[in-house]
Amino acid sequence: MKNIYSIGIGLIGGSLAKDIKALRPDVIIHGISRKDSTLEEALALNLIDKKATLDDLKNADLVIISIPVDATVKLLPTILDLIPETGLVVDAGSTKVDICKVVENHPKRRNFLAMHPIAGTEHSGPAAAISGLFQGKTNIVCEVEKTTFKLQEKALKLFSDIGMRIRYMNPEAHDKHIAYVSHLSHISSFMLGKTVIDKERNERDIFDMAGSGFASTVRLAKSSPAMWTPIFKQNKANVIETLEEYINNLSHFKELMKQDDFEAIYKEMESTNYIKDILNGIH
Amino acid sequence: MKNIYSIGIGLIGGSLAKDIKALRPDVIIHGISRKDSTLEEALALNLIDKKATLDDLKNADLVIISIPVDATVKLLPTILDLIPETGLVVDAGSTKVDICKVVENHPKRRNFLAMHPIAGTEHSGPAAAISGLFQGKTNIVCEVEKTTFKLQEKALKLFSDIGMRIRYMNPEAHDKHIAYVSHLSHISSFMLGKTVIDKERNERDIFDMAGSGFASTVRLAKSSPAMWTPIFKQNKANVIETLEEYINNLSHFKELMKQDDFEAIYKEMESTNYIKDILNGIH
């Protein structure tokens, strides 16, 4: 694996490039982006060695796609057309059903590995790239059996080497479960931010009263709408289901308060405290 | 200020004791708690110098109350009865209307200062006490004009010295605004945790898929139900109002998704991204 092409060099693509370069100094990272200014920034930050275009993909040993999931669905078939028989394409998208579906009958399907590295921050763009982001994190790999064994082996070795544990799952299970543990958190955070901002418009200075608890709970509301809108679109049915359950739980809590049933309120919280044990396993 | 009595020596009381002792080594911190085991733990952790009981309050220069807000409402009048004319009582409760109300006609009202230091973590108990918790944080002081000037001056100097900035507010404004920036965050976090835990019961292992974003958003769901139930009870009307607005915003987001209006979804998130600038000011 000598020539790696990184399509999208923001938080995920840039952080992957950083870790891969640190691990394998002989590798050449070629950056591809819609915007030349992004490439220039990535060069200046030393995330990539060279600028490239899609036409250069004929020389690729590995292509890493880290762009919004709607753009991945659009570009992926073309990228597979362009790479050599010996090349592998992986994507890092937060949805897997639509992405796997768009290449299910592609003649080079076996040159594609569908992945979702569960790692990130609320920041975006090349400047958001950080070293060691993937250390100890989970990389979900879908439909592993559809990828040429030797190619998957090389890729999984690389992602293990940068610290990830690999978990296998089918695209449907991935999209269903990730709606709960990731997509819903983003919406809850965005809407919490909105609720408080709306209030702030009428009542000045309430943010002076906000502490670290509020900051933690709305942190994800800083996330990129360009990245998240297509995720919600592609995972619409699952996300709506989680939202309905979340709204029902909130409404139930509100009803208990209206009925002055604070014993039940106590129990609701007590039974959720169990999240402590769960979170101990998450970084 | 030589003899300080700390009623409740958990996260807040314990952290205050730590900072005050570091700043003023000559002060003696006396601990009072319902449970002797808590006092023993606080002694072992060096949070307090001595164990005490309510009867000892006759020697108090300063009493700091950091217990659940329902217990504060119950105990505060008795505490005021017991302290000397030269003593001051402050509380650190997350609600202010009921606490101020219960002593409005107390003969020693001028020996009480109502406070809310906006600081904390999701942990509780003496072992949760940490140094420097209040550095750079806001201390909201209510009805300052009702406290003897010399006593408020001493107390505010002490809380400034441990790094807090003081903000003045009436109890009604405090309870209304804190519902948005603190109480609502706790409910959103608890109910998010519940939604995902309920799902986990049927679908195993989904927490393996959770990343740091989820961890951050549900962090507050580790908070103490004993501390939070009486807060929601005392601030019922305001909390229900914020919950209704939050649920409306979530339902609107869900409707936009159902209508495939992802342009509006994008705008919802984009306009909330402005939270970035706001959070820059919060630790």
Coordinates of C-alpha atoms in Angstrom, one line a residue:
Chain A
M1 CA 0.0 0.0 0.0
K2 CA 2.0 2.9 -1.3
N3 CA -0.5 5.3 -2.8
I4 CA -3.5 6.3 -0.7
Y5 CA -6.1 8.7 -2.0
S6 CA -8.1 10.5 0.6
I7 CA -11.4 11.9 -0.9
G8 CA -12.5 14.5 1.7
I9 CA -9.9 15.7 4.1
G10 CA -11.9 17.0 7.0
L11 CA -12.2 15.7 10.6
I12 CA -12.3 12.0 9.6
G13 CA -10.3 11.9 6.4
G14 CA -7.7 14.3 7.9
S15 CA -7.4 12.4 11.2
L16 CA -7.1 9.0 9.3
A17 CA -4.4 10.6 7.1
K18 CA -2.4 11.8 10.1
D19 CA -2.5 8.4 11.9
I20 CA -1.6 6.4 8.7
K21 CA 1.3 8.7 7.9
A22 CA 2.6 8.4 11.4
L23 CA 2.4 4.6 11.2
R24 CA 3.7 4.2 7.6
P25 CA 6.0 7.0 6.7
D26 CA 6.6 5.5 3.2
V27 CA 3.0 5.9 2.2
I28 CA 2.0 8.9 -0.1
I29 CA -1.3 10.5 0.8
H30 CA -3.0 12.1 -2.1
G31 CA -5.8 14.5 -1.3
I32 CA -8.9 15.0 -3.4
S33 CA -11.6 17.6 -2.6
R34 CA -14.2 19.7 -4.4
K35 CA -12.5 22.8 -3.2
D36 CA -8.9 23.7 -3.9
S37 CA -8.8 25.8 -0.8
T38 CA -9.4 22.7 1.3
L39 CA -6.5 20.9 -0.4
E40 CA -4.3 23.9 0.2
E41 CA -5.2 23.9 3.8
A42 CA -4.6 20.1 4.1
L43 CA -1.2 20.5 2.4
A44 CA -0.3 23.4 4.8
L45 CA -1.4 21.3 7.8
N46 CA 0.7 18.4 6.4
L47 CA -2.3 16.1 6.3
I48 CA -1.6 15.2 2.6
D49 CA 1.5 14.9 0.5
K50 CA 0.0 15.9 -2.8
K51 CA -3.1 17.2 -4.5
A52 CA -4.9 14.9 -6.9
T53 CA -8.0 14.5 -9.0
L54 CA -10.3 11.6 -9.7
D55 CA -8.4 10.8 -12.8
D56 CA -5.4 9.9 -10.7
L57 CA -7.3 7.1 -9.0
K58 CA -5.9 4.7 -11.6
N59 CA -2.8 4.6 -9.4
A60 CA -4.6 4.0 -6.1
D61 CA -3.8 1.2 -3.8
L62 CA -6.4 2.5 -1.3
V63 CA -9.1 5.1 -1.6
I64 CA -10.6 6.5 1.6
I65 CA -13.9 8.3 1.2
S66 CA -14.8 10.7 4.0
I67 CA -17.4 13.1 2.6
P68 CA -21.1 13.6 3.3
V69 CA -23.0 10.4 2.7
D70 CA -25.1 11.7 -0.2
A71 CA -22.0 12.6 -2.0
T72 CA -20.6 9.2 -1.3
V73 CA -23.7 7.5 -2.8
K74 CA -23.2 9.7 -5.9
L75 CA -19.5 9.3 -6.3
L76 CA -18.8 5.7 -5.2
P77 CA -19.7 3.9 -8.5
T78 CA -17.5 6.3 -10.5
I79 CA -14.6 5.9 -8.0
L80 CA -14.9 2.1 -8.3
D81 CA -14.9 2.4 -12.1
L82 CA -11.6 4.4 -11.9
I83 CA -9.5 2.4 -9.6
P84 CA -7.3 -0.5 -10.8
E85 CA -8.2 -4.2 -10.2
T86 CA -5.7 -4.3 -7.3
G87 CA -7.2 -1.2 -5.6
L88 CA -9.5 -1.0 -2.6
V89 CA -12.1 1.7 -1.8
V90 CA -13.3 2.2 1.8
D91 CA -15.9 4.7 3.0
A92 CA -16.3 6.2 6.5
G93 CA -20.0 7.2 6.3
S94 CA -22.4 7.2 9.2
T95 CA -25.1 5.3 7.2
K96 CA -24.5 2.0 5.4
V97 CA -27.7 0.8 3.7
D98 CA -27.8 3.3 0.8
I99 CA -24.0 3.2 0.3
C100 CA -23.9 -0.6 0.1
K101 CA -27.0 -0.6 -2.1
V102 CA -25.6 1.7 -4.8
V103 CA -22.7 -0.7 -5.5
E104 CA -24.4 -4.0 -5.0
N105 CA -24.3 -4.9 -8.7
H106 CA -21.2 -3.0 -9.5
P107 CA -18.6 -5.1 -11.4
K108 CA -16.0 -4.0 -8.9
R109 CA -18.1 -4.6 -5.8
R110 CA -15.3 -6.8 -4.4
N111 CA -13.0 -3.8 -4.4
F112 CA -15.1 -2.0 -1.9
L113 CA -15.3 -2.3 1.9
A114 CA -18.1 -0.5 3.8
M115 CA -16.9 1.0 7.1
H116 CA -18.0 3.3 9.9
P117 CA -15.3 4.3 12.3
I118 CA -17.2 5.4 15.4
A119 CA -15.0 8.4 16.3
G120 CA -15.2 12.1 15.9
T121 CA -15.6 15.5 17.5
E122 CA -18.1 18.2 16.9
H123 CA -15.6 20.1 14.8
S124 CA -15.2 19.9 11.0
G125 CA -12.8 20.7 8.2
P126 CA -9.0 20.0 7.8
A127 CA -8.1 22.0 10.9
A128 CA -10.3 19.6 13.0
A129 CA -8.0 16.7 12.1
I130 CA -6.3 15.3 15.2
S131 CA -3.8 12.4 15.9
G132 CA -4.9 9.3 17.7
L133 CA -8.6 9.9 17.2
F134 CA -9.3 6.3 16.4
Q135 CA -7.3 4.7 19.3
G136 CA -9.5 2.2 21.1
K137 CA -12.5 3.1 19.0
T138 CA -14.8 0.7 17.1
N139 CA -14.8 0.4 13.4
I140 CA -18.0 -1.2 12.1
V141 CA -17.5 -3.1 8.9
C142 CA -20.5 -4.1 6.8
E143 CA -20.9 -7.0 4.3
V144 CA -17.2 -8.0 4.8
E145 CA -17.9 -11.2 2.8
K146 CA -18.5 -9.2 -0.3
T147 CA -14.9 -7.8 -0.4
T148 CA -11.9 -9.7 -1.9
F149 CA -10.3 -11.4 1.1
K150 CA -6.8 -10.1 0.4
L151 CA -8.0 -6.5 0.1
Q152 CA -10.1 -6.6 3.3
E153 CA -7.2 -8.2 5.1
K154 CA -4.8 -5.4 4.2
A155 CA -7.4 -2.7 5.1
L156 CA -8.4 -4.2 8.4
K157 CA -4.7 -4.6 9.4
L158 CA -4.2 -0.9 8.7
F159 CA -7.2 0.1 10.8
S160 CA -6.3 -2.2 13.6
D161 CA -2.8 -0.8 13.5
I162 CA -4.1 2.7 14.1
G163 CA -5.9 1.3 17.2
M164 CA -9.4 0.3 16.1
R165 CA -11.3 -2.8 17.1
I166 CA -13.2 -4.2 14.2
R167 CA -16.9 -5.1 14.5
Y168 CA -18.9 -6.8 11.8
M169 CA -22.5 -6.1 11.2
N170 CA -25.0 -6.0 8.3
P171 CA -26.0 -2.6 6.9
E172 CA -29.6 -2.7 8.1
A173 CA -28.6 -3.5 11.7
H174 CA -25.9 -0.8 11.6
D175 CA -28.3 1.9 10.4
K176 CA -31.0 0.8 12.9
H177 CA -28.7 0.8 16.0
I178 CA -26.6 3.8 15.1
A179 CA -29.8 5.9 14.9
Y180 CA -30.1 5.3 18.7
V181 CA -26.6 5.8 19.8
S182 CA -25.5 8.5 17.5
H183 CA -28.1 10.1 15.2
L184 CA -30.7 10.7 18.0
S185 CA -28.0 12.3 20.3
H186 CA -27.3 14.8 17.6
I187 CA -31.0 15.8 17.2
S188 CA -31.5 15.9 21.0
S189 CA -28.6 18.3 21.2
F190 CA -29.5 20.5 18.3
M191 CA -33.1 20.9 19.6
L192 CA -31.9 21.6 23.1
G193 CA -29.7 24.3 21.7
K194 CA -32.6 25.7 19.7
T195 CA -34.9 25.7 22.7
V196 CA -32.5 27.7 24.8
I197 CA -31.4 30.0 21.9
D198 CA -35.1 30.8 21.2
K199 CA -35.5 31.7 24.9
E200 CA -32.4 33.8 24.9
R201 CA -33.9 36.0 22.1
N202 CA -36.5 37.2 24.6
E203 CA -34.6 36.9 27.9
R204 CA -31.1 38.3 27.6
D205 CA -28.0 36.9 29.3
I206 CA -29.3 33.5 30.3
F207 CA -26.2 31.8 28.9
D208 CA -24.2 33.5 31.6
M209 CA -26.0 31.0 33.9
A210 CA -25.1 27.9 31.8
G211 CA -22.6 25.5 33.3
S212 CA -20.5 22.6 32.1
G213 CA -23.6 20.3 32.2
F214 CA -25.3 22.4 29.5
A215 CA -22.2 22.7 27.5
S216 CA -21.8 18.9 27.5
T217 CA -25.4 18.3 26.5
V218 CA -25.4 20.7 23.6
R219 CA -21.9 20.0 22.4
L220 CA -23.1 18.1 19.3
A221 CA -25.2 21.1 18.2
K222 CA -22.0 22.5 16.8
S223 CA -21.8 19.7 14.3
S224 CA -21.9 20.3 10.5
P225 CA -25.3 20.6 8.9
A226 CA -23.8 19.6 5.5
M227 CA -22.6 16.3 7.0
W228 CA -25.7 15.6 9.1
T229 CA -28.6 16.5 6.8
P230 CA -27.9 13.7 4.3
I231 CA -27.4 11.2 7.2
F232 CA -30.9 12.0 8.5
K233 CA -32.2 11.7 5.0
Q234 CA -30.7 8.3 4.3
N235 CA -31.6 7.0 7.7
K236 CA -35.0 8.6 7.8
A237 CA -37.2 5.7 8.9
N238 CA -34.9 4.6 11.8
V239 CA -34.3 8.2 13.0
I240 CA -38.0 9.0 13.0
E241 CA -38.6 5.8 15.1
T242 CA -36.0 6.8 17.7
L243 CA -37.3 10.4 17.7
E244 CA -40.8 9.1 18.4
E245 CA -39.6 7.0 21.4
Y246 CA -37.6 9.9 22.7
I247 CA -40.5 12.3 22.5
N248 CA -42.8 9.7 24.1
N249 CA -40.4 9.4 27.0
L250 CA -40.1 13.1 27.4
S251 CA -43.9 13.5 27.3
H252 CA -44.3 10.8 29.9
F253 CA -41.8 12.6 32.2
K254 CA -43.8 15.8 31.7
E255 CA -47.1 14.1 32.5
L256 CA -45.6 12.6 35.7
M257 CA -44.6 16.1 36.7
K258 CA -48.0 17.5 36.0
Q259 CA -49.5 14.7 38.1
D260 CA -47.1 15.5 40.9
D261 CA -45.9 11.9 40.8
F262 CA -42.4 12.6 41.9
E263 CA -41.9 9.1 43.2
A264 CA -42.2 7.9 39.6
I265 CA -39.9 10.8 38.5
Y266 CA -37.3 9.5 41.0
K267 CA -37.6 6.0 39.7
E268 CA -37.3 7.1 36.1
M269 CA -34.0 8.8 36.9
E270 CA -32.8 6.0 39.2
S271 CA -33.3 3.3 36.6
T272 CA -31.4 5.4 34.0
N273 CA -28.5 5.9 36.4
Y274 CA -27.4 2.5 35.2
I275 CA -26.0 4.4 32.2
K276 CA -22.9 4.9 34.4
D277 CA -21.8 1.3 34.0
I278 CA -22.4 1.5 30.3
L279 CA -20.5 4.7 29.8
N280 CA -17.5 3.4 31.6
G281 CA -16.8 1.4 28.5
I282 CA -16.9 4.5 26.2
H283 CA -14.2 7.0 25.7
Chain B
M1 CA -14.5 33.7 59.9
K2 CA -13.1 30.9 62.0
N3 CA -15.8 28.2 62.4
I4 CA -17.5 27.1 59.2
Y5 CA -20.2 24.5 59.3
S6 CA -20.8 22.5 56.2
I7 CA -24.2 20.9 56.2
G8 CA -24.0 18.3 53.4
I9 CA -20.5 17.3 52.3
G10 CA -21.0 15.9 48.9
L11 CA -19.9 17.2 45.5
I12 CA -20.7 20.9 46.2
G13 CA -20.2 21.1 50.0
G14 CA -17.0 19.0 49.8
S15 CA -15.6 21.0 46.9
L16 CA -16.3 24.3 48.7
A17 CA -14.7 22.9 51.9
K18 CA -11.6 21.9 49.9
D19 CA -11.2 25.4 48.2
I20 CA -11.9 27.3 51.4
K21 CA -9.4 25.2 53.4
A22 CA -6.7 25.7 50.8
L23 CA -7.3 29.5 50.8
R24 CA -7.7 30.0 54.6
P25 CA -5.8 27.3 56.5
D26 CA -6.8 28.8 59.9
V27 CA -10.5 28.1 59.3
I28 CA -12.0 25.0 61.0
I29 CA -14.5 23.1 58.8
H30 CA -17.1 21.3 60.8
G31 CA -19.2 18.7 58.9
I32 CA -22.8 17.9 59.6
S33 CA -24.7 15.1 57.8
R34 CA -27.6 12.8 58.3
K35 CA -25.4 9.9 58.0
D36 CA -22.3 9.3 60.2
S37 CA -20.8 7.2 57.4
T38 CA -20.7 10.3 55.2
L39 CA -19.0 12.3 57.9
E40 CA -16.4 9.5 58.4
E41 CA -15.8 9.5 54.7
A42 CA -15.4 13.3 54.6
L43 CA -13.0 13.1 57.5
A44 CA -10.9 10.4 55.8
L45 CA -10.8 12.5 52.6
N46 CA -9.7 15.6 54.7
L47 CA -12.7 17.6 53.5
I48 CA -13.7 18.4 57.1
D49 CA -11.7 18.9 60.3
K50 CA -14.4 17.8 62.8
K51 CA -17.8 16.2 63.0
A52 CA -20.6 18.3 64.4
T53 CA -24.4 18.4 65.0
L54 CA -27.0 21.1 64.6
D55 CA -26.6 22.0 68.3
D56 CA -23.0 23.2 67.6
L57 CA -24.3 25.8 65.2
K58 CA -24.4 28.3 68.0
N59 CA -20.6 28.7 67.4
A60 CA -20.9 29.2 63.7
D61 CA -19.5 32.1 61.8
L62 CA -20.6 30.7 58.5
V63 CA -23.0 27.8 57.7
I64 CA -22.9 26.4 54.1
I65 CA -26.0 24.3 53.2
S66 CA -25.4 21.9 50.2
I67 CA -28.2 19.3 50.6
P68 CA -31.2 18.4 48.4
V69 CA -33.4 21.5 48.0
D70 CA -36.4 19.9 49.8
A71 CA -34.2 19.3 52.8
T72 CA -33.0 22.9 52.7
V73 CA -36.5 24.2 52.8
K74 CA -37.3 22.0 55.8
L75 CA -34.1 22.7 57.7
L76 CA -33.3 26.4 56.9
P77 CA -35.6 28.0 59.5
T78 CA -34.2 25.8 62.3
I79 CA -30.6 26.5 61.2
L80 CA -31.3 30.2 61.3
D81 CA -32.9 29.8 64.8
L82 CA -29.7 28.1 66.0
I83 CA -26.9 30.4 64.7
P84 CA -25.6 33.4 66.7
E85 CA -26.5 37.0 65.7
T86 CA -23.1 37.3 64.1
G87 CA -23.4 34.2 62.0
L88 CA -24.3 33.8 58.3
V89 CA -26.1 31.0 56.5
V90 CA -25.7 30.5 52.8
D91 CA -27.2 27.7 50.6
A92 CA -26.1 26.3 47.3
G93 CA -29.4 25.0 46.0
S94 CA -30.4 24.9 42.3
T95 CA -33.8 26.5 43.1
K96 CA -34.3 29.8 44.8
V97 CA -38.0 30.7 45.0
D98 CA -39.1 28.2 47.7
I99 CA -35.9 28.6 49.7
C100 CA -36.2 32.4 49.9
K101 CA -39.9 32.1 50.6
V102 CA -39.6 29.8 53.6
V103 CA -37.5 32.4 55.5
E104 CA -39.1 35.6 54.2
N105 CA -40.5 36.4 57.6
H106 CA -37.9 34.8 59.7
P107 CA -36.5 37.1 62.4
K108 CA -33.0 36.2 61.3
R109 CA -33.7 36.7 57.5
R110 CA -30.8 39.2 57.4
N111 CA -28.4 36.4 58.5
F112 CA -29.2 34.4 55.3
L113 CA -27.7 34.7 51.8
A114 CA -29.4 32.8 49.0
M115 CA -26.8 31.5 46.4
H116 CA -26.5 29.2 43.5
P117 CA -22.9 28.4 42.5
I118 CA -23.2 27.2 38.9
A119 CA -20.7 24.4 39.1
G120 CA -20.7 20.7 39.4
T121 CA -20.1 17.3 37.8
E122 CA -22.4 14.3 37.3
H123 CA -20.9 12.6 40.3
S124 CA -22.1 12.9 44.0
G125 CA -21.0 12.2 47.5
P126 CA -17.8 13.2 49.4
A127 CA -15.6 11.3 47.0
A128 CA -16.9 13.5 44.2
A129 CA -15.4 16.7 45.8
I130 CA -12.7 18.3 43.7
S131 CA -10.4 21.3 44.1
G132 CA -10.9 24.3 41.9
L133 CA -14.4 23.4 40.9
F134 CA -15.6 27.0 41.3
Q135 CA -12.7 28.7 39.4
G136 CA -14.2 31.1 36.8
K137 CA -17.7 29.9 37.5
T138 CA -20.8 32.1 38.2
N139 CA -22.3 32.4 41.6
I140 CA -25.9 33.6 41.4
V141 CA -26.9 35.5 44.5
C142 CA -30.6 36.3 45.1
E143 CA -32.2 39.0 47.2
V144 CA -28.8 40.3 48.3
E145 CA -30.5 43.4 49.7
K146 CA -32.2 41.3 52.4
T147 CA -28.9 40.3 53.9
T148 CA -26.9 42.3 56.5
F149 CA -24.3 44.2 54.5
K150 CA -21.3 43.2 56.6
L151 CA -22.2 39.6 56.4
Q152 CA -22.8 39.5 52.6
E153 CA -19.6 41.4 52.1
K154 CA -17.6 38.7 54.0
A155 CA -19.3 35.9 52.2
L156 CA -19.0 37.4 48.7
K157 CA -15.3 38.1 49.4
L158 CA -14.8 34.4 50.3
F159 CA -16.6 33.2 47.1
S160 CA -14.7 35.7 44.9
D161 CA -11.5 34.5 46.5
I162 CA -12.2 30.9 45.4
G163 CA -12.6 32.2 41.8
M164 CA -16.3 32.9 41.4
R165 CA -17.9 35.8 39.7
I166 CA -21.0 37.0 41.4
R167 CA -24.2 37.7 39.6
Y168 CA -27.3 39.2 41.2
M169 CA -30.8 38.1 40.3
N170 CA -34.2 37.8 41.9
P171 CA -35.4 34.3 42.8
E172 CA -38.2 34.2 40.2
A173 CA -35.8 35.1 37.3
H174 CA -33.3 32.6 38.6
D175 CA -35.7 29.7 38.7
K176 CA -37.2 30.5 35.3
H177 CA -33.8 30.8 33.5
I178 CA -32.0 28.0 35.2
A179 CA -34.9 25.7 34.0
Y180 CA -33.6 26.3 30.5
V181 CA -29.9 26.1 30.9
S182 CA -29.7 23.4 33.6
H183 CA -32.9 21.6 34.5
L184 CA -33.9 20.9 31.0
S185 CA -30.5 19.5 30.0
H186 CA -30.8 17.0 32.8
I187 CA -34.1 15.8 31.7
S188 CA -33.1 15.6 28.0
S189 CA -30.1 13.6 29.1
F190 CA -32.0 11.2 31.4
M191 CA -34.7 10.6 28.7
L192 CA -32.1 10.0 26.0
G193 CA -30.4 7.5 28.2
K194 CA -33.7 5.8 28.9
T195 CA -34.6 5.6 25.2
V196 CA -31.4 3.9 24.4
I197 CA -31.4 1.6 27.4
D198 CA -35.0 0.5 26.5
K199 CA -33.8 -0.3 23.1
E200 CA -30.7 -2.2 24.4
R201 CA -33.1 -4.5 26.3
N202 CA -34.3 -5.9 23.0
E203 CA -31.2 -5.4 20.8
R204 CA -28.0 -6.5 22.5
D205 CA -24.7 -4.8 22.2
I206 CA -25.7 -1.5 20.8
F207 CA -23.7 0.4 23.3
D208 CA -20.5 -1.1 21.7
M209 CA -21.5 1.3 18.9
A210 CA -21.7 4.4 21.0
G211 CA -19.0 7.0 20.7
S212 CA -17.9 10.1 22.6
G213 CA -20.8 12.1 21.2
F214 CA -23.4 9.8 22.9
A215 CA -21.3 9.8 26.1
S216 CA -21.3 13.6 26.2
T217 CA -25.0 13.9 25.6
V218 CA -26.1 11.4 28.3
R219 CA -23.4 12.4 30.8
L220 CA -25.9 14.2 33.1
A221 CA -28.1 11.0 33.2
K222 CA -25.6 9.8 35.9
S223 CA -26.8 12.6 38.2
S224 CA -28.3 11.8 41.6
P225 CA -32.1 11.3 41.6
A226 CA -32.2 12.3 45.3
M227 CA -30.7 15.7 44.4
W228 CA -32.8 16.2 41.2
T229 CA -36.3 15.0 42.1
P230 CA -36.9 17.9 44.6
I231 CA -35.4 20.4 42.2
F232 CA -38.0 19.4 39.5
K233 CA -40.7 19.4 42.2
Q234 CA -39.8 23.0 43.4
N235 CA -39.4 24.3 39.9
K236 CA -42.3 22.4 38.4
A237 CA -44.0 25.2 36.4
N238 CA -40.9 26.4 34.8
V239 CA -39.5 23.0 34.0
I240 CA -42.8 21.9 32.4
E241 CA -42.7 25.0 30.2
T242 CA -39.2 24.3 29.0
L243 CA -40.1 20.6 28.4
E244 CA -43.1 21.6 26.3
E245 CA -40.9 23.9 24.2
Y246 CA -38.3 21.2 23.8
I247 CA -40.9 18.5 22.8
N248 CA -42.4 21.0 20.3
N249 CA -39.1 21.6 18.7
L250 CA -38.3 17.8 18.5
S251 CA -41.8 17.1 17.1
H252 CA -41.4 19.9 14.5
F253 CA -38.0 18.4 13.5
K254 CA -39.7 15.0 13.1
E255 CA -42.5 16.4 11.0
L256 CA -40.0 18.1 8.7
M257 CA -38.3 14.7 8.3
K258 CA -41.6 13.0 7.5
Q259 CA -42.3 15.7 4.9
D260 CA -38.8 15.1 3.4
D261 CA -38.1 18.8 3.9
F262 CA -34.4 18.4 4.4
E263 CA -33.7 21.9 3.4
A264 CA -35.6 23.0 6.5
I265 CA -33.7 20.4 8.5
Y266 CA -30.5 21.9 7.3
K267 CA -31.6 25.3 8.3
E268 CA -32.7 24.2 11.8
M269 CA -29.2 22.9 12.4
E270 CA -27.4 25.7 10.7
S271 CA -29.2 28.3 12.9
T272 CA -28.4 26.4 16.0
N273 CA -24.7 26.1 15.1
Y274 CA -24.5 29.6 16.6
I275 CA -24.3 27.8 19.9
K276 CA -20.6 27.5 19.2
D277 CA -20.0 31.2 20.0
I278 CA -22.1 30.9 23.1
L279 CA -20.3 27.9 24.4
N280 CA -16.9 29.5 24.0
G281 CA -17.7 31.4 27.1
I282 CA -18.6 28.3 29.2
H283 CA -16.1 26.0 30.8

